[in-house]
Short mmCIF file of C-alpha atoms and ligand atoms in Angstrom, two decimals:
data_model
loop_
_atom_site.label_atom_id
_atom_site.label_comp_id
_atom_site.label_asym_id
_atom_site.label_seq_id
_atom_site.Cartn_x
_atom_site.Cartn_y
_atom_site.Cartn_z
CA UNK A 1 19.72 46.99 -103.63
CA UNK A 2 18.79 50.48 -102.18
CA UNK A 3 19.16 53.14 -105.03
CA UNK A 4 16.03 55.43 -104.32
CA UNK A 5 16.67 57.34 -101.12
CA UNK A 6 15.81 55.35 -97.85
CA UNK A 7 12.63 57.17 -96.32
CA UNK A 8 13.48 58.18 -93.06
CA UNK A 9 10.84 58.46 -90.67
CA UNK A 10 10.40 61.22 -88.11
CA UNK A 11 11.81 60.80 -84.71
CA UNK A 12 8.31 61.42 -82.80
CA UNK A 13 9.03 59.65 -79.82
CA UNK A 14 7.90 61.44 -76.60
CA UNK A 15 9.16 59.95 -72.60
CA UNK A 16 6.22 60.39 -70.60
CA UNK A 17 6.34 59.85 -67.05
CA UNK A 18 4.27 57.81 -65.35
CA UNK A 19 5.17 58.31 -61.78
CA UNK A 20 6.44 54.77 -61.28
CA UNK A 21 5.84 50.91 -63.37
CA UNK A 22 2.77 50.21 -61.49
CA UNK A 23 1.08 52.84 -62.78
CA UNK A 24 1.73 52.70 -66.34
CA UNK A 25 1.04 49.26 -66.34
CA UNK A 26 -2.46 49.85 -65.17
CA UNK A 27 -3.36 52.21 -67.65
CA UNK A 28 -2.52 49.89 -70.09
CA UNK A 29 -5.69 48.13 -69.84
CA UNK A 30 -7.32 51.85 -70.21
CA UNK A 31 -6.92 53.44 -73.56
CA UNK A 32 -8.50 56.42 -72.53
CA UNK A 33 -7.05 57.07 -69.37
CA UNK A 34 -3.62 56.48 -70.89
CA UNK A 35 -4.18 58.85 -73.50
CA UNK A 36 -5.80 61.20 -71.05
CA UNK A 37 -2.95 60.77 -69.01
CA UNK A 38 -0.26 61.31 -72.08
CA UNK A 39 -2.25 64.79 -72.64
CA UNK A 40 -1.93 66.11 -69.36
CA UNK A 41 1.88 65.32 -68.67
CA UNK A 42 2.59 67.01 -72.29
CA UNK A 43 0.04 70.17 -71.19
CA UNK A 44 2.47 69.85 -67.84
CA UNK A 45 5.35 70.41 -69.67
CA UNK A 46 4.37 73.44 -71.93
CA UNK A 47 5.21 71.93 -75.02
CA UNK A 48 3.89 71.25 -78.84
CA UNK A 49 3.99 67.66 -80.21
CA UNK A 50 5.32 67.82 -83.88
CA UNK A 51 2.32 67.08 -85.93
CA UNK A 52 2.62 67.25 -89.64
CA UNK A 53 3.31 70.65 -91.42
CA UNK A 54 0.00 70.43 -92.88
CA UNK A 55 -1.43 69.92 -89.16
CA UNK A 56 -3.54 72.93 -87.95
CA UNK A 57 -5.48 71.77 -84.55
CA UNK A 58 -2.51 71.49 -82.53
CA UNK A 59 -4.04 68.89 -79.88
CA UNK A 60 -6.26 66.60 -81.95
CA UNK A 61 -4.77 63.56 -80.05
CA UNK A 62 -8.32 62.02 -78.71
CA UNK A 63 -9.79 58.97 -77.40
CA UNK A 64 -10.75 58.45 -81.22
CA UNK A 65 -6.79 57.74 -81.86
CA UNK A 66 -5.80 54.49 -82.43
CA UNK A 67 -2.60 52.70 -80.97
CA UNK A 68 -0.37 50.49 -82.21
CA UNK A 69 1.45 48.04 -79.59
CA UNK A 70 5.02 47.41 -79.90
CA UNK A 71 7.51 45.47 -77.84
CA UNK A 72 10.76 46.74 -76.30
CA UNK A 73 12.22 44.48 -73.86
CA UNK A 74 8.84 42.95 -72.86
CA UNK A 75 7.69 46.05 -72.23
CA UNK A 76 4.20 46.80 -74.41
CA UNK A 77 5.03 50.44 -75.84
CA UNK A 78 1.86 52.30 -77.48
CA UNK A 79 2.02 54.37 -80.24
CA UNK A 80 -0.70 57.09 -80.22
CA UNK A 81 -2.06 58.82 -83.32
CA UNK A 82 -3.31 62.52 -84.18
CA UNK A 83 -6.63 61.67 -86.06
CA UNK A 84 -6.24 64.41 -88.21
CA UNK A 85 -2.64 64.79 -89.58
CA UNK A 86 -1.63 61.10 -88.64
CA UNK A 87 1.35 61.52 -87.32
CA UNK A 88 2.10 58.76 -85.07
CA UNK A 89 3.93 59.43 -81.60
CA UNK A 90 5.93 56.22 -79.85
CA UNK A 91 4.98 57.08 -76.31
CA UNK A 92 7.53 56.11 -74.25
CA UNK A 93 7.26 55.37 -70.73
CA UNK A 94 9.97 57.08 -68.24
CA UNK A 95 11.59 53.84 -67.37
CA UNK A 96 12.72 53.18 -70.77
CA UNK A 97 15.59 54.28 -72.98
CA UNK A 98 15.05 54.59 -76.47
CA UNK A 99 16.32 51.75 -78.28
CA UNK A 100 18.67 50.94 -75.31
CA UNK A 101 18.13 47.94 -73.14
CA UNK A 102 20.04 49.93 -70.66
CA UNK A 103 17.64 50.96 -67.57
CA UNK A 104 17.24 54.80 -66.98
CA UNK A 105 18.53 54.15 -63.37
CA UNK A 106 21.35 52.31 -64.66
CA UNK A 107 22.41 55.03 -67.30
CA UNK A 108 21.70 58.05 -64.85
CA UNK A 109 24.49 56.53 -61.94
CA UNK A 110 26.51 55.86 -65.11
CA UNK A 111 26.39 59.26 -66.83
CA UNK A 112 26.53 61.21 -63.32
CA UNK A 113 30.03 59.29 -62.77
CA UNK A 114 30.91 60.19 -66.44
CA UNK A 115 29.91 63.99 -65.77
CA UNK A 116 32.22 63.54 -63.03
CA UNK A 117 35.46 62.88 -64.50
CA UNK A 118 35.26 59.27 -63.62
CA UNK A 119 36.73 57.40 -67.00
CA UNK A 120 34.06 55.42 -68.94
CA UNK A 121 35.61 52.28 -67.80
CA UNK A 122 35.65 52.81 -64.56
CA UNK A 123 31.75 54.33 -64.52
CA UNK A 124 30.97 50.89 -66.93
CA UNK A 125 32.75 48.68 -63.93
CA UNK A 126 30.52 50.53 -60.88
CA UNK A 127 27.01 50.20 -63.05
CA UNK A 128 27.85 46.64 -64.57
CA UNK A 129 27.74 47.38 -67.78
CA UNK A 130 30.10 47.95 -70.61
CA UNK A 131 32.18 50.86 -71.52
CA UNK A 132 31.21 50.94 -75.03
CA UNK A 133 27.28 50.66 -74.15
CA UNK A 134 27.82 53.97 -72.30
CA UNK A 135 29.84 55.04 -74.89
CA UNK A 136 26.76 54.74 -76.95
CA UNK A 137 24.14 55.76 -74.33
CA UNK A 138 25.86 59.32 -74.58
CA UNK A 139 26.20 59.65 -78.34
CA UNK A 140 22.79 58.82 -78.62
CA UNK A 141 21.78 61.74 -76.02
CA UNK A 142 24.17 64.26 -78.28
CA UNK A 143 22.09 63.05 -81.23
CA UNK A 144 19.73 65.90 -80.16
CA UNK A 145 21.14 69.71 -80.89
CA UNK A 146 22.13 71.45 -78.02
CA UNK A 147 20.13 74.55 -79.50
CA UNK A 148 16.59 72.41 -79.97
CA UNK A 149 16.95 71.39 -76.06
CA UNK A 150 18.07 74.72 -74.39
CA UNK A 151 15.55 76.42 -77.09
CA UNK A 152 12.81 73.79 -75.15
CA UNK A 153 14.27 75.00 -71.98
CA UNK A 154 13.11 78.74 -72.58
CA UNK A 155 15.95 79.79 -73.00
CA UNK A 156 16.38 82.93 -75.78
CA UNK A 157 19.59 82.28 -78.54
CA UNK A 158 22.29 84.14 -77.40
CA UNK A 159 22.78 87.32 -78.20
CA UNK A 160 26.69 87.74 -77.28
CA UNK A 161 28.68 84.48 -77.32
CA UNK A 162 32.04 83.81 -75.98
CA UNK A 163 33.59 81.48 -79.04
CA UNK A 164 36.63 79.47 -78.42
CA UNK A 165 38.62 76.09 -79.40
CA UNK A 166 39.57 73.61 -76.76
CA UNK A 167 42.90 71.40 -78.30
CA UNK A 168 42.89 67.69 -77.58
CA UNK A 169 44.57 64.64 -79.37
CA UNK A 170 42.66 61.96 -81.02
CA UNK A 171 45.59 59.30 -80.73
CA UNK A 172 48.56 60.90 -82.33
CA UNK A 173 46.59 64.16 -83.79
CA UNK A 174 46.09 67.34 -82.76
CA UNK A 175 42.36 68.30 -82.98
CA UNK A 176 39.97 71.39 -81.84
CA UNK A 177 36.84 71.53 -80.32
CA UNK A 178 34.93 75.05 -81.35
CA UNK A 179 33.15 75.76 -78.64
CA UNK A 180 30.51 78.64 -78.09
CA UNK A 181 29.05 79.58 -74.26
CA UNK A 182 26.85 81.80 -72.79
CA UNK A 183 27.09 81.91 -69.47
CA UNK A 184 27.22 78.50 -67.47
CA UNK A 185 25.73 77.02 -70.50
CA UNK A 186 27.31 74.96 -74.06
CA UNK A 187 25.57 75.90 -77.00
CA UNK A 188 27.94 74.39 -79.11
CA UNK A 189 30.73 71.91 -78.93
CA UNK A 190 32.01 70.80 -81.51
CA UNK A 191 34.85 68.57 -83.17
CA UNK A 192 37.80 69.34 -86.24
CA UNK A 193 40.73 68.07 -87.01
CA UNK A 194 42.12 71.32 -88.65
CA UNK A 195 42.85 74.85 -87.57
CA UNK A 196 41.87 76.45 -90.05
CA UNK A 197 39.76 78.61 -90.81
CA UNK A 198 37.40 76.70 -93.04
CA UNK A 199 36.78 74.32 -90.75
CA UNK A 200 36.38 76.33 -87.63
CA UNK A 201 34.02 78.11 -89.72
CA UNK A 202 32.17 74.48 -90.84
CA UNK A 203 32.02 73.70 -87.16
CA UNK A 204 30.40 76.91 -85.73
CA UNK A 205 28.16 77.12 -88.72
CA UNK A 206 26.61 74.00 -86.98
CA UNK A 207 25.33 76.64 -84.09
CA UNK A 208 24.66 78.83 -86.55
CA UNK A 209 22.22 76.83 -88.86
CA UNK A 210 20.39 74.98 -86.19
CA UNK A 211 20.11 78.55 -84.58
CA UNK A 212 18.73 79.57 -87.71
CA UNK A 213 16.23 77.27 -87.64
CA UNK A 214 14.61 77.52 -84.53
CA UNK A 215 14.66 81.54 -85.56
CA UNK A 216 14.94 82.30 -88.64
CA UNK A 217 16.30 86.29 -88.04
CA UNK A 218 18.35 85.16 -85.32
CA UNK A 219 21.72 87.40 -85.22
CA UNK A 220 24.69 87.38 -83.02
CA UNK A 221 25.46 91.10 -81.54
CA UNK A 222 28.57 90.19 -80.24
CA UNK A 223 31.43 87.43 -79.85
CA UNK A 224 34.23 87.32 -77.23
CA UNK A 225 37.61 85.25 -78.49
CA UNK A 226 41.18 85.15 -78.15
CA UNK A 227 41.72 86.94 -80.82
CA UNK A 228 42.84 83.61 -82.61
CA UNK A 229 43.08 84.08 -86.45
CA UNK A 230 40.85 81.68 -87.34
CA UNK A 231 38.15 81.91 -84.89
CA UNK A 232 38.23 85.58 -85.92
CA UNK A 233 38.14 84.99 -89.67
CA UNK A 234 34.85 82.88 -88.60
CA UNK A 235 33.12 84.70 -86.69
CA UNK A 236 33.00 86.97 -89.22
CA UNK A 237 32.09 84.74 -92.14
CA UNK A 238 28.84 83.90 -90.24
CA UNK A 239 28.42 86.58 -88.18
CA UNK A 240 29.20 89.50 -90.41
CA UNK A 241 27.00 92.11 -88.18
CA UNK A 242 28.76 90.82 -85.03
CA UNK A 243 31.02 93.21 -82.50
CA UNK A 244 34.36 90.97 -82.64
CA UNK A 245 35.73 91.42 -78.67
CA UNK A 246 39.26 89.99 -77.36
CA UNK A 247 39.42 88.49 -74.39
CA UNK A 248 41.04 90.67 -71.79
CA UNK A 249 41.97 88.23 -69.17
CA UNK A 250 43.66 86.34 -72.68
CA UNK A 251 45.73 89.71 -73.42
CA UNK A 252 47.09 89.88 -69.62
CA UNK A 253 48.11 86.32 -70.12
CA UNK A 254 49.74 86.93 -72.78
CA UNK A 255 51.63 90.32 -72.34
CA UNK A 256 54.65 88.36 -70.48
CA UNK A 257 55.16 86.24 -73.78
CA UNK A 258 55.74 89.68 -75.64
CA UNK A 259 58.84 90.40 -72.65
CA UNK A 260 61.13 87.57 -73.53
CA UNK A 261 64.69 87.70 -72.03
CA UNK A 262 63.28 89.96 -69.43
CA UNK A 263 63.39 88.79 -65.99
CA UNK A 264 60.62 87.03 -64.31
CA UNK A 265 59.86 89.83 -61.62
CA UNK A 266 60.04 92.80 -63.93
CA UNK A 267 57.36 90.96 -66.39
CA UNK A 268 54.65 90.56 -63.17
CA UNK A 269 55.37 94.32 -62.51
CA UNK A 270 54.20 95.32 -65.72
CA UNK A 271 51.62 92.47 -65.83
CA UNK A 272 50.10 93.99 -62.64
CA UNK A 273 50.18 97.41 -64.82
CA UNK A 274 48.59 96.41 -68.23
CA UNK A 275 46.20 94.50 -65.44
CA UNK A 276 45.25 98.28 -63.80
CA UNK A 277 45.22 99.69 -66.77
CA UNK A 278 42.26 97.74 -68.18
CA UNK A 279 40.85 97.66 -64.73
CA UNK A 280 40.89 101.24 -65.09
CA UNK A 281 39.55 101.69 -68.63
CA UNK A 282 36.77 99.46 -67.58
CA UNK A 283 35.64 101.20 -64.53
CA UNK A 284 35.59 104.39 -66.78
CA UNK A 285 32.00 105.18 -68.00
CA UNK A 286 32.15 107.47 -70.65
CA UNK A 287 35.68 108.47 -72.76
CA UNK A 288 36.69 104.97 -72.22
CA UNK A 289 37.78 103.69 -75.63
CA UNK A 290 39.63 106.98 -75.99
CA UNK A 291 41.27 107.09 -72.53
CA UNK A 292 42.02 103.78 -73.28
CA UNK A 293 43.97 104.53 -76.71
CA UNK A 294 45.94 107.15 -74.27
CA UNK A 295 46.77 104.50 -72.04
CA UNK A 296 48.15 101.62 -74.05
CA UNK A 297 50.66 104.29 -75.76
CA UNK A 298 51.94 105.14 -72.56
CA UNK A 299 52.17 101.57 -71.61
CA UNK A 300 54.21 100.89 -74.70
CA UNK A 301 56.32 103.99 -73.58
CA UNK A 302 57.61 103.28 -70.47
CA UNK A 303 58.31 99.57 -71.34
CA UNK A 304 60.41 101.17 -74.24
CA UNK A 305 62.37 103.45 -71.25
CA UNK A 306 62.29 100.78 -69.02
CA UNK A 307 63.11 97.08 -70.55
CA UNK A 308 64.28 98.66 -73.81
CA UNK A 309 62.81 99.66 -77.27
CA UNK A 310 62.60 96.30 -79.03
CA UNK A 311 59.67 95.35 -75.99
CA UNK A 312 58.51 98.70 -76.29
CA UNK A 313 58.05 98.32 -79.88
CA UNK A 314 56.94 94.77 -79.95
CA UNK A 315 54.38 95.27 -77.25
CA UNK A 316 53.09 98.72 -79.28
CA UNK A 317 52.65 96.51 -82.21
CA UNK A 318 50.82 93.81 -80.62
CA UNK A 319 48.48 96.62 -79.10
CA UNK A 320 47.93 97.89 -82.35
CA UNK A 321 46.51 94.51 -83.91
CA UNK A 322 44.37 93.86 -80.87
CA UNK A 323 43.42 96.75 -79.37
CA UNK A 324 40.41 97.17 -81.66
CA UNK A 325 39.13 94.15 -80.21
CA UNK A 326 40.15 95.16 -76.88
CA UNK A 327 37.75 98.21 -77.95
CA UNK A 328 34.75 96.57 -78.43
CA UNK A 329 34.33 94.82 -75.05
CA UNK A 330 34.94 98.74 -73.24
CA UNK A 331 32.30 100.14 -76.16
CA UNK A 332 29.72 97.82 -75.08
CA UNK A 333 28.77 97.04 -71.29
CA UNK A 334 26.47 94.01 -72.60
CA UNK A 335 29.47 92.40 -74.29
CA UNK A 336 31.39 89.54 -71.94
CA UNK A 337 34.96 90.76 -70.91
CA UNK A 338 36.53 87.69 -70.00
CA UNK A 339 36.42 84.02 -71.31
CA UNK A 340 36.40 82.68 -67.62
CA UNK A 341 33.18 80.93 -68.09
CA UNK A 342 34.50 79.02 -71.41
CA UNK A 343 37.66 78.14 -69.76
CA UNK A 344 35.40 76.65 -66.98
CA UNK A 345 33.57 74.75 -69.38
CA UNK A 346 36.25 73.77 -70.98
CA UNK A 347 38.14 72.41 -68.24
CA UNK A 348 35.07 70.28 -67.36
CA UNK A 349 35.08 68.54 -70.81
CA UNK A 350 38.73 68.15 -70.72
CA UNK A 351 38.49 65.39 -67.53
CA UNK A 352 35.49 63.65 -69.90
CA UNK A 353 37.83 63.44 -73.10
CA UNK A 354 40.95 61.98 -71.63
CA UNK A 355 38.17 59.86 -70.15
CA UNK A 356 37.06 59.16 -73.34
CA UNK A 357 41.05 58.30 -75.05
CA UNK A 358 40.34 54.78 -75.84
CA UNK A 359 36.96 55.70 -78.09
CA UNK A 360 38.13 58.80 -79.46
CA UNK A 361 39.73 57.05 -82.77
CA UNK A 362 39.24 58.61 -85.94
CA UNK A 363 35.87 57.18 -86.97
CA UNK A 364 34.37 57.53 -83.98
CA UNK A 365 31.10 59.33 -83.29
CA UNK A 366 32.74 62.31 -81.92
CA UNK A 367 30.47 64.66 -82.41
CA UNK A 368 27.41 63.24 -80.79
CA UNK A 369 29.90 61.96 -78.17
CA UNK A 370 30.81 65.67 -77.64
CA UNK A 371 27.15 67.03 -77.69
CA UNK A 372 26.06 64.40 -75.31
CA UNK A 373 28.63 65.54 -72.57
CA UNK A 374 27.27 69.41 -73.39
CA UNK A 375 23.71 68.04 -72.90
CA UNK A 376 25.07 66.78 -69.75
CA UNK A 377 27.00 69.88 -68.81
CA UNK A 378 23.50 71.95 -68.84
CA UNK A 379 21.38 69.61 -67.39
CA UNK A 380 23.06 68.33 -64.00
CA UNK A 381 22.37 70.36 -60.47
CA UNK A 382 25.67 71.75 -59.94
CA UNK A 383 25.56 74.60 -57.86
CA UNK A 384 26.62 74.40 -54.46
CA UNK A 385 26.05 78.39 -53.16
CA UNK A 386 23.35 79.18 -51.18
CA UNK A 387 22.12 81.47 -54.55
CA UNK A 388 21.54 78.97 -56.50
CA UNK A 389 21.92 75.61 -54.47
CA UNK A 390 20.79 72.37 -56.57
CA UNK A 391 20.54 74.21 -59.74
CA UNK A 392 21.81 73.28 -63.24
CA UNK A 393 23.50 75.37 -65.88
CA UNK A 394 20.22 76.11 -67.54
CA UNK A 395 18.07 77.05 -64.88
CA UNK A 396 20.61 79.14 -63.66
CA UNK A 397 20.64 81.30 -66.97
CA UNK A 398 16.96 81.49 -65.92
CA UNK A 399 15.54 78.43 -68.41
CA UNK A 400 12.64 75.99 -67.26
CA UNK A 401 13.40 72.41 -66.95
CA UNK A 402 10.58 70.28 -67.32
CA UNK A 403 10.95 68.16 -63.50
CA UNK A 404 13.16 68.69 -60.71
CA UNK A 405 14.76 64.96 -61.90
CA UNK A 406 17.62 65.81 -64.49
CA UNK A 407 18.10 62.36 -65.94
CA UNK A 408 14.02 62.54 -66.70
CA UNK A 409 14.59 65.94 -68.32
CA UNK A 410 17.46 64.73 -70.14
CA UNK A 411 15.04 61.78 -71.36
CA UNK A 412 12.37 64.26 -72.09
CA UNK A 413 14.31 67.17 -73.61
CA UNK A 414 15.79 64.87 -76.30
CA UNK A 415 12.66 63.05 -77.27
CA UNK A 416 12.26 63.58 -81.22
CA UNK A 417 8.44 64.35 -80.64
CA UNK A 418 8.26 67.86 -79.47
CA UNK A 419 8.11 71.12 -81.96
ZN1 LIG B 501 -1.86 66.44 -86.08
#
C-alpha cells in the first residue's frame, strides 16, 4: 500500500567516456585515478554537476568520496559522492545505456537508420533487436527536455520562434504536433489530440515553462505562424509581449484558394504578383509597412477589374485580417519571414511518424517518442555543403557539442547529472 508520495530520487547519472573498455576497466582497481579521471572529462566538457541546492563548493568531488558499486549487465558501475552536500552521481561509463541492456553501438546504427526514415521495424531487423526495444531506447532519450540539452549546448532561448502544428493520425484520429524552431533546430515538439486552442496552448506552454526555468525572465520577441486561429490565440496567451508575424510564403500559398472558379493560369499570374509585391515591400527599407498598405489595396483592385468584384472583395477581406501580421515580419528585419525551416523540420519527422504507425496508439508514450526524434534531429551531422560539412543542427546555430561523436553527445547531453 503506497499512500504517502513515492520519493523520487534525482536523476544524477553522468556518461563519462573512457576512451574505450580497457581503460575503464583498469581504473577500476584505482579509486583515485578514476575519480581523477571523472573530474577532468566533466572540466572537459564545461559543465556543473547538480549538487544539492544547499551545495556551495561546486567541485567538492575528492579522493575522500566514497563509492558505491553496482551491477548493470556485469558491468561494475561506481557511484561517486560530493563529501559535502552528498549527492551521489551514478557514473556511467560510455559503453553503457542507462537502464538499457542495449549496447551504445547497437542503438547508434539503430537510431541513425530511424533518423533516416527507415521504419522501426526495419532498423530493429538490420541491428537484431526488437522494434519495441528501440521504440523504448528513443522515448527514453526524449525523457530529457529539448530546452535543458540545447540550453547545455550554449545555445541562448530563442528570441523569435517560428510556431507551427504538423497533422498526423494516431490510428483513426486526427492529431497535431505544436512545434516551435529556430533555425535548423526543434525546441519543441510536441503532441495533442485537439485543435484547439486550449490545448495548443497546454502544449507550447511545455516550451514555455521549461524555458522559464532555465531563465527565469526569458521572453519571446517574436513568433512567425500561419496565421492559424489557434496557434495565434496561443501565442498570445503565453507570449503576451510577443510581435505575432504571418508567414509570407503561407499567404502566397494560399492566395489561389481565395480565386475559386478562376482559371488555373490567371490564378499563377496574380500569384506571381502578390509574390512581387511582397518581394518588393521587403526589399523596401524604410516606408515599408505603409507602401505596403498601398500595395495590397491596389492588389485587391485590379483583381476586382480583372476576375470580378466578389475575388476582389474576398481577397481585400482576407488582406484585411492578415495583413497586420503580414506587418510585423516587414516592421522588424530580426523577425523570420518564412516558415521554410519548420516545414523542413517537419517533413523530416513526418518519414519518422508513419515509421512509427504501429506504436503510435493512444496510450503510447508519444511525447517522449516525439522529443527523442527532436533530440535526434539536433544532434546528427547533417550538412553536406562545403560551409558547414559534417555539422549538426546545433552547431550550426553556433552551439558547442561536447565530442565530435553524436551518439556520445546524445548519451552525455541527456544524462540527469548536469545543472
Ligand atoms: Zn555537493
Amino acid at each position: 500500500m503506497r499512500h504517502t508520495a513515492r520519493q523520487t530520487r534525482a536523476n544524477r547519472t553522468i556518461t563519462v567516456d573512457f576512451q574505450n573498455e580497457a581503460t575503464y576497466f583498469q581504473l577500476l582497481g584505482d579509486g583515485k585515478a578514476f575519480v581523477e579521471c571523472v573530474f577532468a572529462f566533466i572540466l572537459s566538457l564545461g559543465f556543473q554537476l547538480a549538487h544539492k541546492a544547499s551545495c556551495r563548493d561546486g567541485g567538492c568531488l575528492t579522493r575522500h568520496s566514497h563509492y558505491v558499486r553496482l551491477r548493470v549487465r556485469g558491468i561494475t558501475i561506481w557511484r561517486i559522492q560530493c563529501t559535502t552536500c552528498k549527492a551521489v552521481f551514478t557514473v556511467l561509463p560510455h559503453f553503457v545505456l542507462r537502464y538499457r541492456r542495449m549496447r551504445p553501438e547497437v542503438a547508434r546504427d539503430a537510431l541513425l537508420a530511424t533518423h533516416g526514415g527507415l521504419s522501426l521495424e526495419w532498423c530493429a531487423t538490420i541491428c537484431h533487436i526488437s522494434p519495441m526495444a528501440l521504440y523504448r531506447v528513443i522515448c527514453a532519450f526524449g525523457q530529457h527536455s529539448l530546452v535543458s540539452v540545447l540550453t547545455r549546448c550554449g545555445l541562448r532561448l530563442p528570441a523569435y520562434i517560428l510556431a507551427d502544428e504538423k497533422h498526423s493520425r494516431c490510428l483513426t484520429d486526427k492529431v497535431y504536433l505544436p512545434t516551435i524552431v529556430s533555425g535548423r533546430v526543434l525546441w519543441h515538439l510536441g503532441y495533442s489530440d485537439s485543435k484547439s486552442a486550449a490545448a495548443f496552448t497546454q502544449s507550447y506552454g511545455v516550451f514555455q515553462q521549461a524555458a522559464l526555468e532555465q531563465e527565469p525572465s526569458y521572453r519571446v520577441k517574436g513568433a512567425l505562424t500561419d496565421g492559424f486561429d489557434s496557434t495565434v490565440s496561443s501565442m498570445r496567451t503565453l507570449f503576451p509581449g510577443a510581435r505575432l508575424g504571418f508567414c509570407l510564403r503561407h499567404a502566397l500559398n494560399k492566395l489561389p484558394n481565395k480565386l475559386v472558379g478562376v482559371s488555373a493560369s490567371v490564378r499563377q499570374g496574380l500569384r506571381s504578383k502578390f509574390h512581387a509585391l511582397l518581394h518588393r515591400c521587403r526589399q523596401r527599407k524604410s516606408l515599408r509597412v505603409v507602401a505596403m498598405g498601398q500595395c495590397l489595396r491596389h492588389f485587391a483592385h485590379r483583381i476586382a477589374t480583372t476576375v470580378g468584384e466578389a475575388h476582389g472583395e474576398r481577397v481585400r477581406h482576407w488582406c484585411e485580417d492578415k495583413k497586420a501580421g503580414w506587418y510585423v515580419v516587414l516592421a522588424d528585419p530580426q523577425m523570420p519571414a518564412m516558415s521554410t525551416m519548420l516545414d523542413q523540420a517537419h517533413n523530416a519527422i513526418d518519414r519518422k511518424l508513419f515509421a512509427m504507425k504501429s506504436f503510435h496508439h493512444p496510450g503510447g508514450s508519444q511525447a517522449a517518442f516525439l522529443a527523442g526524434l527532436a533530440h535526434l534531429y539536433n544532434l546528427i551531422p547533417y550538412q553536406h555543403r562545403a560551409l558547414n560539412a559534417g555539422k549538426c543542427g546545433v552547431e550550426v546555430e553556433g552551439g558547442r557539442i561536447p565530442t565530435p561523436d553524436w551518439m556520445l553527445n546524445l548519451q552525455i547531453l541527456t544524462s540527469g547529472g548536469f545543472r
